[in-house]
Amino acid sequence: MAQPHATSGEAIDVRPLGERLNGAVSTALIKAKQLEIARLVLPAGKELPEHKTPGEVVVQCIEGRIEFRSYGKTQVLNSGDLIHLAAQAPHALKALENSSLLLTVCLSSD
């Protein structure tokens, strides 16, 4: 059964999954008019090919290690690291080990 999105004022636990990481799946946490937040779970070796988001995006590595490619360079995000990208900035990533990420996308106010 899918987890419902959090409502305004509802607390959400985004701490590392730890031992539960292996069985976890990606989950949408918040879907609002101008904001989307999701926990992205990636097993080691999983790649997300180059793509763009409609609005600015912040990717925070909660646990694991991620190879993040954007603006012609590759950076490794470790637990606790985050990166911000402008709207429509092409980017790709690869999980170097089992990982979970907090993905925050700002959407148009139109």
N, CA, C and O atoms as a printed pandas DataFrame, in Angstrom:
     atom_number atom_name residue_name chain_id  residue_number  x_coord  y_coord  z_coord
0              1         N          MET        A               1    0.848   -1.188    0.000
1              2        CA          MET        A               1    0.000    0.000    0.000
2              3         C          MET        A               1    0.889    1.246    0.000
3              4         O          MET        A               1    1.846    1.328    0.770
4              5         N          ALA        A               2    0.581    2.191   -0.843
5              6        CA          ALA        A               2    1.381    3.414   -0.951
6              7         C          ALA        A               2    1.179    4.279    0.286
7              8         O          ALA        A               2    0.084    4.364    0.843
8              9         N          GLN        A               3    2.255    4.908    0.690
9             10        CA          GLN        A               3    2.198    5.823    1.828
10            11         C          GLN        A               3    1.610    7.140    1.340
11            12         O          GLN        A               3    2.057    7.663    0.319
12            13         N          PRO        A               4    0.616    7.695    2.043
13            14        CA          PRO        A               4    0.055    8.973    1.609
14            15         C          PRO        A               4    1.059   10.103    1.828
15            16         O          PRO        A               4    1.950   10.013    2.672
16            17         N          HIS        A               5    0.892   11.155    1.053
17            18        CA          HIS        A               5    1.738   12.334    1.241
18            19         C          HIS        A               5    1.420   12.965    2.591
19            20         O          HIS        A               5    0.289   12.905    3.074
20            21         N          ALA        A               6    2.437   13.568    3.185
21            22        CA          ALA        A               6    2.232   14.277    4.441
22            23         C          ALA        A               6    1.369   15.511    4.201
23            24         O          ALA        A               6    1.372   16.095    3.117
24            25         N          THR        A               7    0.643   15.884    5.225
25            26        CA          THR        A               7   -0.185   17.080    5.135
26            27         C          THR        A               7    0.518   18.236    5.834
27            28         O          THR        A               7    1.482   18.033    6.573
28            29         N          SER        A               8    0.038   19.429    5.599
29            30        CA          SER        A               8    0.617   20.619    6.207
30            31         C          SER        A               8    0.657   20.462    7.728
31            32         O          SER        A               8   -0.357   20.145    8.350
32            33         N          GLY        A               9    1.819   20.682    8.318
33            34        CA          GLY        A               9    1.986   20.594    9.755
34            35         C          GLY        A               9    2.333   19.206   10.273
35            36         O          GLY        A               9    2.587   19.051   11.468
36            37         N          GLU        A              10    2.354   18.196    9.418
37            38        CA          GLU        A              10    2.653   16.825    9.833
38            39         C          GLU        A              10    4.161   16.577    9.819
39            40         O          GLU        A              10    4.822   16.873    8.824
40            41         N          ALA        A              11    4.708   16.043   10.900
41            42        CA          ALA        A              11    6.143   15.729   10.992
42            43         C          ALA        A              11    6.460   14.482   10.173
43            44         O          ALA        A              11    5.656   13.553   10.101
44            45         N          ILE        A              12    7.647   14.474    9.553
45            46        CA          ILE        A              12    8.104   13.345    8.728
46            47         C          ILE        A              12    9.491   12.933    9.202
47            48         O          ILE        A              12   10.352   13.786    9.418
48            49         N          ASP        A              13    9.710   11.651    9.363
49            50        CA          ASP        A              13   11.007   11.114    9.765
50            51         C          ASP        A              13   11.867   10.887    8.523
51            52         O          ASP        A              13   11.525   10.056    7.681
52            53         N          VAL        A              14   12.973   11.612    8.400
53            54        CA          VAL        A              14   13.874   11.444    7.252
54            55         C          VAL        A              14   15.265   10.982    7.694
55            56         O          VAL        A              14   16.244   11.125    6.961
56            57         N          ARG        A              15   15.332   10.425    8.907
57            58        CA          ARG        A              15   16.613    9.912    9.382
58            59         C          ARG        A              15   17.060    8.736    8.520
59            60         O          ARG        A              15   16.251    8.140    7.808
60            61         N          PRO        A              16   18.357    8.399    8.584
61            62        CA          PRO        A              16   18.850    7.242    7.836
62            63         C          PRO        A              16   18.035    5.992    8.147
63            64         O          PRO        A              16   17.581    5.795    9.275
64            65         N          LEU        A              17   17.858    5.157    7.133
65            66        CA          LEU        A              17   17.098    3.923    7.293
66            67         C          LEU        A              17   17.916    2.817    7.951
67            68         O          LEU        A              17   17.353    1.883    8.522
68            69         N          GLY        A              18   19.239    2.919    7.874
69            70        CA          GLY        A              18   20.112    1.928    8.502
70            71         C          GLY        A              18   19.864    0.526    7.973
71            72         O          GLY        A              18   19.938    0.301    6.765
72            73         N          GLU        A              19   19.575   -0.408    8.845
73            74        CA          GLU        A              19   19.371   -1.803    8.452
74            75         C          GLU        A              19   18.155   -1.999    7.558
75            76         O          GLU        A              19   18.062   -3.007    6.859
76            77         N          ARG        A              20   17.232   -1.059    7.570
77            78        CA          ARG        A              20   16.025   -1.155    6.724
78            79         C          ARG        A              20   16.280   -0.710    5.290
79            80         O          ARG        A              20   15.405   -0.858    4.436
80            81         N          LEU        A              21   17.471   -0.162    5.007
81            82        CA          LEU        A              21   17.776    0.381    3.685
82            83         C          LEU        A              21   17.639   -0.664    2.584
83            84         O          LEU        A              21   17.099   -0.361    1.520
84            85         N          ASN        A              22   18.116   -1.890    2.815
85            86        CA          ASN        A              22   18.079   -2.919    1.780
86            87         C          ASN        A              22   16.677   -3.233    1.287
87            88         O          ASN        A              22   16.514   -3.542    0.106
88            89         N          GLY        A              23   15.660   -3.169    2.134
89            90        CA          GLY        A              23   14.302   -3.483    1.725
90            91         C          GLY        A              23   13.446   -2.269    1.416
91            92         O          GLY        A              23   12.266   -2.409    1.093
92            93         N          ALA        A              24   14.022   -1.084    1.510
93            94        CA          ALA        A              24   13.251    0.149    1.335
94            95         C          ALA        A              24   13.042    0.484   -0.139
95            96         O          ALA        A              24   13.787    0.030   -1.007
96            97         N          VAL        A              25   12.026    1.275   -0.398
97            98        CA          VAL        A              25   11.734    1.759   -1.746
98            99         C          VAL        A              25   11.623    3.280   -1.713
99           100         O          VAL        A              25   11.410    3.878   -0.658
100          101         N          SER        A              26   11.770    3.885   -2.868
101          102        CA          SER        A              26   11.615    5.337   -2.975
102          103         C          SER        A              26   10.177    5.719   -2.622
103          104         O          SER        A              26    9.229    5.004   -2.948
104          105         N          THR        A              27   10.037    6.870   -1.942
105          106        CA          THR        A              27    8.731    7.281   -1.443
106          107         C          THR        A              27    8.541    8.784   -1.605
107          108         O          THR        A              27    9.406    9.569   -1.219
108          109         N          ALA        A              28    7.406    9.181   -2.177
109          110        CA          ALA        A              28    7.041   10.596   -2.216
110          111         C          ALA        A              28    6.582   10.992   -0.819
111          112         O          ALA        A              28    5.712   10.334   -0.249
112          113         N          LEU        A              29    7.147   12.044   -0.265
113          114        CA          LEU        A              29    6.816   12.465    1.091
114          115         C          LEU        A              29    5.827   13.621    1.106
115          116         O          LEU        A              29    4.860   13.622    1.869
116          117         N          ILE        A              30    6.089   14.616    0.241
117          118        CA          ILE        A              30    5.245   15.813    0.187
118          119         C          ILE        A              30    4.998   16.161   -1.270
119          120         O          ILE        A              30    5.916   16.153   -2.090
120          121         N          LYS        A              31    3.761   16.463   -1.576
121          122        CA          LYS        A              31    3.397   16.944   -2.915
122          123         C          LYS        A              31    2.467   18.124   -2.688
123          124         O          LYS        A              31    1.312   17.968   -2.291
124          125         N          ALA        A              32    3.004   19.305   -2.953
125          126        CA          ALA        A              32    2.230   20.529   -2.753
126          127         C          ALA        A              32    2.265   21.350   -4.039
127          128         O          ALA        A              32    2.894   20.949   -5.018
128          129         N          LYS        A              33    1.608   22.471   -4.035
129          130        CA          LYS        A              33    1.507   23.310   -5.232
130          131         C          LYS        A              33    2.884   23.741   -5.745
131          132         O          LYS        A              33    3.120   23.728   -6.953
132          133         N          GLN        A              34    3.789   24.120   -4.849
133          134        CA          GLN        A              34    5.090   24.644   -5.267
134          135         C          GLN        A              34    6.268   23.802   -4.807
135          136         O          GLN        A              34    7.415   24.230   -4.938
136          137         N          LEU        A              35    6.009   22.592   -4.260
137          138        CA          LEU        A              35    7.075   21.828   -3.642
138          139         C          LEU        A              35    6.808   20.328   -3.732
139          140         O          LEU        A              35    5.689   19.869   -3.504
140          141         N          GLU        A              36    7.845   19.579   -4.065
141          142        CA          GLU        A              36    7.797   18.126   -3.991
142          143         C          GLU        A              36    9.025   17.660   -3.222
143          144         O          GLU        A              36   10.139   18.119   -3.475
144          145         N          ILE        A              37    8.813   16.741   -2.276
145          146        CA          ILE        A              37    9.922   16.156   -1.526
146          147         C          ILE        A              37    9.752   14.645   -1.551
147          148         O          ILE        A              37    8.661   14.129   -1.311
148          149         N          ALA        A              38   10.842   13.939   -1.844
149          150        CA          ALA        A              38   10.806   12.479   -1.898
150          151         C          ALA        A              38   12.069   11.906   -1.277
151          152         O          ALA        A              38   13.124   12.541   -1.270
152          153         N          ARG        A              39   11.940   10.692   -0.756
153          154        CA          ARG        A              39   13.112    9.929   -0.338
154          155         C          ARG        A              39   13.376    8.961   -1.484
155          156         O          ARG        A              39   12.546    8.113   -1.812
156          157         N          LEU        A              40   14.546    9.111   -2.079
157          158        CA          LEU        A              40   14.963    8.263   -3.184
158          159         C          LEU        A              40   15.902    7.194   -2.635
159          160         O          LEU        A              40   16.920    7.518   -2.023
160          161         N          VAL        A              41   15.569    5.934   -2.847
161          162        CA          VAL        A              41   16.388    4.817   -2.383
162          163         C          VAL        A              41   17.021    4.152   -3.599
163          164         O          VAL        A              41   16.324    3.730   -4.522
164          165         N          LEU        A              42   18.346    4.064   -3.591
165          166        CA          LEU        A              42   19.071    3.485   -4.718
166          167         C          LEU        A              42   20.025    2.396   -4.241
167          168         O          LEU        A              42   20.867    2.648   -3.379
168          169         N          PRO        A              43   19.905    1.187   -4.792
169          170        CA          PRO        A              43   20.877    0.145   -4.458
170          171         C          PRO        A              43   22.214    0.439   -5.136
171          172         O          PRO        A              43   22.260    1.140   -6.146
172          173         N          ALA        A              44   23.282   -0.090   -4.589
173          174        CA          ALA        A              44   24.620    0.109   -5.169
174          175         C          ALA        A              44   24.604   -0.252   -6.640
175          176         O          ALA        A              44   24.067   -1.290   -7.028
176          177         N          GLY        A              45   25.200    0.616   -7.467
177          178        CA          GLY        A              45   25.288    0.386   -8.903
178          179         C          GLY        A              45   24.144    0.958   -9.711
179          180         O          GLY        A              45   24.267    1.096  -10.928
180          181         N          LYS        A              46   23.026    1.297   -9.069
181          182        CA          LYS        A              46   21.874    1.859   -9.781
182          183         C          LYS        A              46   22.209    3.251  -10.303
183          184         O          LYS        A              46   22.743    4.086   -9.573
184          185         N          GLU        A              47   21.891    3.490  -11.572
185          186        CA          GLU        A              47   22.139    4.793  -12.196
186          187         C          GLU        A              47   20.833    5.448  -12.602
187          188         O          GLU        A              47   19.893    4.771  -13.020
188          189         N          LEU        A              48   20.775    6.751  -12.481
189          190        CA          LEU        A              48   19.700    7.542  -13.061
190          191         C          LEU        A              48   20.331    8.348  -14.183
191          192         O          LEU        A              48   21.182    9.200  -13.930
192          193         N          PRO        A              49   19.919    8.087  -15.432
193          194        CA          PRO        A              49   20.535    8.781  -16.556
194          195         C          PRO        A              49   20.270   10.279  -16.502
195          196         O          PRO        A              49   19.424   10.749  -15.741
196          197         N          GLU        A              50   20.998   11.009  -17.311
197          198        CA          GLU        A              50   20.862   12.463  -17.318
198          199         C          GLU        A              50   19.407   12.865  -17.514
199          200         O          GLU        A              50   18.709   12.338  -18.380
200          201         N          HIS        A              51   18.969   13.808  -16.693
201          202        CA          HIS        A              51   17.616   14.325  -16.751
202          203         C          HIS        A              51   17.608   15.750  -16.194
203          204         O          HIS        A              51   18.631   16.249  -15.725
204          205         N          LYS        A              52   16.450   16.392  -16.252
205          206        CA          LYS        A              52   16.279   17.752  -15.742
206          207         C          LYS        A              52   15.048   17.783  -14.852
207          208         O          LYS        A              52   14.157   16.945  -14.987
208          209         N          THR        A              53   14.998   18.749  -13.943
209          210        CA          THR        A              53   13.796   18.961  -13.134
210          211         C          THR        A              53   13.194   20.306  -13.530
211          212         O          THR        A              53   13.914   21.213  -13.948
212          213         N          PRO        A              54   11.885   20.433  -13.401
213          214        CA          PRO        A              54   11.233   21.668  -13.837
214          215         C          PRO        A              54   11.603   22.894  -13.014
215          216         O          PRO        A              54   11.542   24.021  -13.506
216          217         N          GLY        A              55   11.983   22.675  -11.770
217          218        CA          GLY        A              55   12.348   23.786  -10.899
218          219         C          GLY        A              55   13.683   23.519  -10.241
219          220         O          GLY        A              55   14.323   22.498  -10.493
220          221         N          GLU        A              56   14.097   24.448   -9.394
221          222        CA          GLU        A              56   15.338   24.241   -8.645
222          223         C          GLU        A              56   15.216   22.956   -7.838
223          224         O          GLU        A              56   14.122   22.556   -7.440
224          225         N          VAL        A              57   16.353   22.322   -7.605
225          226        CA          VAL        A              57   16.350   21.058   -6.884
226          227         C          VAL        A              57   17.479   21.037   -5.866
227          228         O          VAL        A              57   18.559   21.577   -6.108
228          229         N          VAL        A              58   17.219   20.407   -4.724
229          230        CA          VAL        A              58   18.240   20.149   -3.721
230          231         C          VAL        A              58   18.254   18.642   -3.495
231          232         O          VAL        A              58   17.218   18.033   -3.228
232          233         N          VAL        A              59   19.437   18.051   -3.605
233          234        CA          VAL        A              59   19.617   16.627   -3.352
234          235         C          VAL        A              59   20.528   16.490   -2.141
235          236         O          VAL        A              59   21.658   16.979   -2.150
236          237         N          GLN        A              60   20.035   15.819   -1.093
237          238        CA          GLN        A              60   20.826   15.597    0.114
238          239         C          GLN        A              60   21.019   14.100    0.292
239          240         O          GLN        A              60   20.056   13.334    0.310
240          241         N          CYS        A              61   22.279   13.693    0.424
241          242        CA          CYS        A              61   22.594   12.297    0.683
242          243         C          CYS        A              61   22.364   12.019    2.167
243          244         O          CYS        A              61   23.059   12.568    3.022
244          245         N          ILE        A              62   21.395   11.175    2.465
245          246        CA          ILE        A              62   21.101   10.838    3.852
246          247         C          ILE        A              62   22.032    9.732    4.335
247          248         O          ILE        A              62   22.542    9.779    5.454
248          249         N          GLU        A              63   22.247    8.732    3.472
249          250        CA          GLU        A              63   23.153    7.635    3.814
250          251         C          GLU        A              63   23.682    7.018    2.525
251          252         O          GLU        A              63   23.019    7.042    1.487
252          253         N          GLY        A              64   24.881    6.469    2.612
253          254        CA          GLY        A              64   25.516    5.881    1.441
254          255         C          GLY        A              64   26.431    6.869    0.748
255          256         O          GLY        A              64   26.863    7.856    1.343
256          257         N          ARG        A              65   26.725    6.594   -0.527
257          258        CA          ARG        A              65   27.585    7.460   -1.342
258          259         C          ARG        A              65   27.027    7.480   -2.753
259          260         O          ARG        A              65   26.659    6.444   -3.308
260          261         N          ILE        A              66   26.969    8.685   -3.328
261          262        CA          ILE        A              66   26.402    8.907   -4.653
262          263         C          ILE        A              66   27.410    9.642   -5.526
263          264         O          ILE        A              66   28.029   10.612   -5.087
264          265         N          GLU        A              67   27.572    9.184   -6.754
265          266        CA          GLU        A              67   28.345    9.916   -7.756
266          267         C          GLU        A              67   27.349   10.817   -8.486
267          268         O          GLU        A              67   26.409   10.322   -9.109
268          269         N          PHE        A              68   27.544   12.117   -8.414
269          270        CA          PHE        A              68   26.614   13.101   -8.956
270          271         C          PHE        A              68   27.300   13.867  -10.075
271          272         O          PHE        A              68   28.348   14.477   -9.861
272          273         N          ARG        A              69   26.710   13.840  -11.282
273          274        CA          ARG        A              69   27.293   14.513  -12.436
274          275         C          ARG        A              69   26.404   15.678  -12.870
275          276         O          ARG        A              69   25.217   15.507  -13.147
276          277         N          SER        A              70   27.009   16.865  -12.921
277          278        CA          SER        A              70   26.313   18.062  -13.388
278          279         C          SER        A              70   27.353   19.109  -13.782
279          280         O          SER        A              70   28.484   19.093  -13.297
280          281         N          TYR        A              71   26.954   20.010  -14.659
281          282        CA          TYR        A              71   27.825   21.101  -15.091
282          283         C          TYR        A              71   29.202   20.608  -15.534
283          284         O          TYR        A              71   30.206   21.283  -15.302
284          285         N          GLY        A              72   29.256   19.444  -16.168
285          286        CA          GLY        A              72   30.506   18.935  -16.719
286          287         C          GLY        A              72   31.480   18.371  -15.699
287          288         O          GLY        A              72   32.635   18.104  -16.033
288          289         N          LYS        A              73   31.037   18.186  -14.464
289          290        CA          LYS        A              73   31.944   17.603  -13.471
290          291         C          LYS        A              73   31.219   16.537  -12.652
291          292         O          LYS        A              73   29.990   16.499  -12.588
292          293         N          THR        A              74   32.010   15.686  -12.038
293          294        CA          THR        A              74   31.496   14.615  -11.196
294          295         C          THR        A              74   31.937   14.862   -9.770
295          296         O          THR        A              74   33.107   15.134   -9.502
296          297         N          GLN        A              75   30.980   14.763   -8.853
297          298        CA          GLN        A              75   31.266   14.931   -7.429
298          299         C          GLN        A              75   30.695   13.735   -6.683
299          300         O          GLN        A              75   29.681   13.170   -7.091
300          301         N          VAL        A              76   31.335   13.356   -5.605
301          302        CA          VAL        A              76   30.811   12.293   -4.758
302          303         C          VAL        A              76   30.122   12.935   -3.562
303          304         O          VAL        A              76   30.715   13.733   -2.836
304          305         N          LEU        A              77   28.854   12.571   -3.373
305          306        CA          LEU        A              77   28.097   13.030   -2.215
306          307         C          LEU        A              77   28.114   11.922   -1.182
307          308         O          LEU        A              77   27.698   10.798   -1.461
308          309         N          ASN        A              78   28.594   12.236    0.005
309          310        CA          ASN        A              78   28.605   11.305    1.126
310          311         C          ASN        A              78   27.462   11.652    2.060
311          312         O          ASN        A              78   26.836   12.702    1.915
312          313         N          SER        A              79   27.189   10.790    3.003
313          314        CA          SER        A              79   26.151   11.028    3.998
314          315         C          SER        A              79   26.319   12.433    4.599
315          316         O          SER        A              79   27.392   12.784    5.090
316          317         N          GLY        A              80   25.257   13.217    4.552
317          318        CA          GLY        A              80   25.298   14.574    5.095
318          319         C          GLY        A              80   25.569   15.654    4.068
319          320         O          GLY        A              80   25.359   16.833    4.356
320          321         N          ASP        A              81   26.030   15.290    2.871
321          322        CA          ASP        A              81   26.301   16.277    1.816
322          323         C          ASP        A              81   25.020   16.612    1.067
323          324         O          ASP        A              81   24.115   15.785    0.962
324          325         N          LEU        A              82   24.953   17.841    0.545
325          326        CA          LEU        A              82   23.850   18.208   -0.329
326          327         C          LEU        A              82   24.346   19.061   -1.471
327          328         O          LEU        A              82   25.417   19.663   -1.404
328          329         N          ILE        A              83   23.544   19.101   -2.525
329          330        CA          ILE        A              83   23.875   19.890   -3.706
330          331         C          ILE        A              83   22.606   20.566   -4.200
331          332         O          ILE        A              83   21.517   19.998   -4.119
332          333         N          HIS        A              84   22.754   21.781   -4.713
333          334        CA          HIS        A              84   21.640   22.567   -5.260
334          335         C          HIS        A              84   21.871   22.750   -6.751
335          336         O          HIS        A              84   22.998   22.991   -7.185
336          337         N          LEU        A              85   20.814   22.636   -7.530
337          338        CA          LEU        A              85   20.886   22.881   -8.968
338          339         C          LEU        A              85   19.789   23.847   -9.383
339          340         O          LEU        A              85   18.697   23.854   -8.815
340          341         N          ALA        A              86   20.098   24.657  -10.378
341          342        CA          ALA        A              86   19.109   25.552  -10.962
342          343         C          ALA        A              86   18.068   24.735  -11.734
343          344         O          ALA        A              86   18.310   23.582  -12.090
344          345         N          ALA        A              87   16.932   25.338  -11.982
345          346        CA          ALA        A              87   15.889   24.687  -12.779
346          347         C          ALA        A              87   16.454   24.292  -14.140
347          348         O          ALA        A              87   17.237   25.030  -14.739
348          349         N          GLN        A              88   16.054   23.142  -14.610
349          350        CA          GLN        A              88   16.423   22.623  -15.935
350          351         C          GLN        A              88   17.904   22.282  -16.088
351          352         O          GLN        A              88   18.351   22.040  -17.209
352          353         N          ALA        A              89   18.679   22.254  -15.007
353          354        CA          ALA        A              89   20.099   21.886  -15.102
354          355         C          ALA        A              89   20.211   20.375  -15.307
355          356         O          ALA        A              89   19.717   19.608  -14.481
356          357         N          PRO        A              90   20.851   19.935  -16.392
357          358        CA          PRO        A              90   21.001   18.500  -16.615
358          359         C          PRO        A              90   21.892   17.880  -15.540
359          360         O          PRO        A              90   22.911   18.451  -15.152
360          361         N          HIS        A              91   21.488   16.704  -15.070
361          362        CA          HIS        A              91   22.280   16.003  -14.062
362          363         C          HIS        A              91   21.988   14.506  -14.128
363          364         O          HIS        A              91   20.950   14.082  -14.635
364          365         N          ALA        A              92   22.920   13.719  -13.608
365          366        CA          ALA        A              92   22.785   12.268  -13.551
366          367         C          ALA        A              92   23.434   11.801  -12.265
367          368         O          ALA        A              92   24.245   12.515  -11.676
368          369         N          LEU        A              93   23.077   10.603  -11.829
369          370        CA          LEU        A              93   23.712   10.093  -10.621
370          371         C          LEU        A              93   23.802    8.581  -10.642
371          372         O          LEU        A              93   23.096    7.891  -11.378
372          373         N          LYS        A              94   24.713    8.092   -9.793
373          374        CA          LYS        A              94   24.935    6.653   -9.656
374          375         C          LYS        A              94   25.221    6.364   -8.188
375          376         O          LYS        A              94   26.018    7.052   -7.551
376          377         N          ALA        A              95   24.558    5.335   -7.659
377          378        CA          ALA        A              95   24.796    4.931   -6.272
378          379         C          ALA        A              95   26.079    4.117   -6.217
379          380         O          ALA        A              95   26.177    3.072   -6.859
380          381         N          LEU        A              96   27.056    4.582   -5.464
381          382        CA          LEU        A              96   28.313    3.857   -5.288
382          383         C          LEU        A              96   28.158    2.769   -4.224
383          384         O          LEU        A              96   28.915    1.798   -4.197
384          385         N          GLU        A              97   27.168    2.946   -3.353
385          386        CA          GLU        A              97   26.790    1.925   -2.367
386          387         C          GLU        A              97   25.305    2.124   -2.098
387          388         O          GLU        A              97   24.736    3.126   -2.531
388          389         N          ASN        A              98   24.673    1.207   -1.406
389          390        CA          ASN        A              98   23.262    1.377   -1.076
390          391         C          ASN        A              98   23.078    2.747   -0.432
391          392         O          ASN        A              98   23.785    3.103    0.510
392          393         N          SER        A              99   22.116    3.509   -0.953
393          394        CA          SER        A              99   21.994    4.915   -0.547
394          395         C          SER        A              99   20.541    5.353   -0.452
395          396         O          SER        A              99   19.658    4.785   -1.095
396          397         N          SER        A             100   20.316    6.377    0.364
397          398        CA          SER        A             100   19.030    7.061    0.339
398          399         C          SER        A             100   19.306    8.562    0.282
399          400         O          SER        A             100   20.247    9.071    0.889
400          401         N          LEU        A             101   18.458    9.239   -0.463
401          402        CA          LEU        A             101   18.611   10.669   -0.720
402          403         C          LEU        A             101   17.305   11.377   -0.398
403          404         O          LEU        A             101   16.226   10.800   -0.538
404          405         N          LEU        A             102   17.405   12.612    0.028
405          406        CA          LEU        A             102   16.237   13.456    0.182
406          407         C          LEU        A             102   16.241   14.416   -1.008
407          408         O          LEU        A             102   17.174   15.201   -1.181
408          409         N          LEU        A             103   15.213   14.346   -1.806
409          410        CA          LEU        A             103   15.101   15.129   -3.028
410          411         C          LEU        A             103   14.018   16.181   -2.839
411          412         O          LEU        A             103   12.866   15.847   -2.564
412          413         N          THR        A             104   14.385   17.456   -2.987
413          414        CA          THR        A             104   13.445   18.560   -2.847
414          415         C          THR        A             104   13.407   19.335   -4.155
415          416         O          THR        A             104   14.430   19.852   -4.603
416          417         N          VAL        A             105   12.231   19.417   -4.767
417          418        CA          VAL        A             105   12.071   20.128   -6.039
418          419         C          VAL        A             105   11.094   21.271   -5.829
419          420         O          VAL        A             105    9.975   21.071   -5.357
420          421         N          CYS        A             106   11.534   22.482   -6.190
421          422        CA          CYS        A             106   10.665   23.651   -6.169
422          423         C          CYS        A             106    9.938   23.713   -7.507
423          424         O          CYS        A             106   10.561   23.624   -8.565
424          425         N          LEU        A             107    8.651   23.863   -7.456
425          426        CA          LEU        A             107    7.834   23.899   -8.664
426          427         C          LEU        A             107    7.395   25.326   -8.954
427          428         O          LEU        A             107    7.454   26.184   -8.073
428          429         N          SER        A             108    6.969   25.579  -10.144
429          430        CA          SER        A             108    6.494   26.892  -10.551
430          431         C          SER        A             108    5.276   27.283   -9.730
431          432         O          SER        A             108    4.465   26.436   -9.357
432          433         N          SER        A             109    5.159   28.559   -9.459
433          434        CA          SER        A             109    3.990   29.040   -8.733
434          435         C          SER        A             109    2.833   29.372   -9.661
435          436         O          SER        A             109    1.798   29.880   -9.227
436          437         N          ASP        A             110    3.020   29.081  -10.938
437          438        CA          ASP        A             110    1.946   29.354  -11.933
438          439         C          ASP        A             110    0.755   28.468  -11.745
439          440         O          ASP        A             110   -0.217   28.575  -12.493
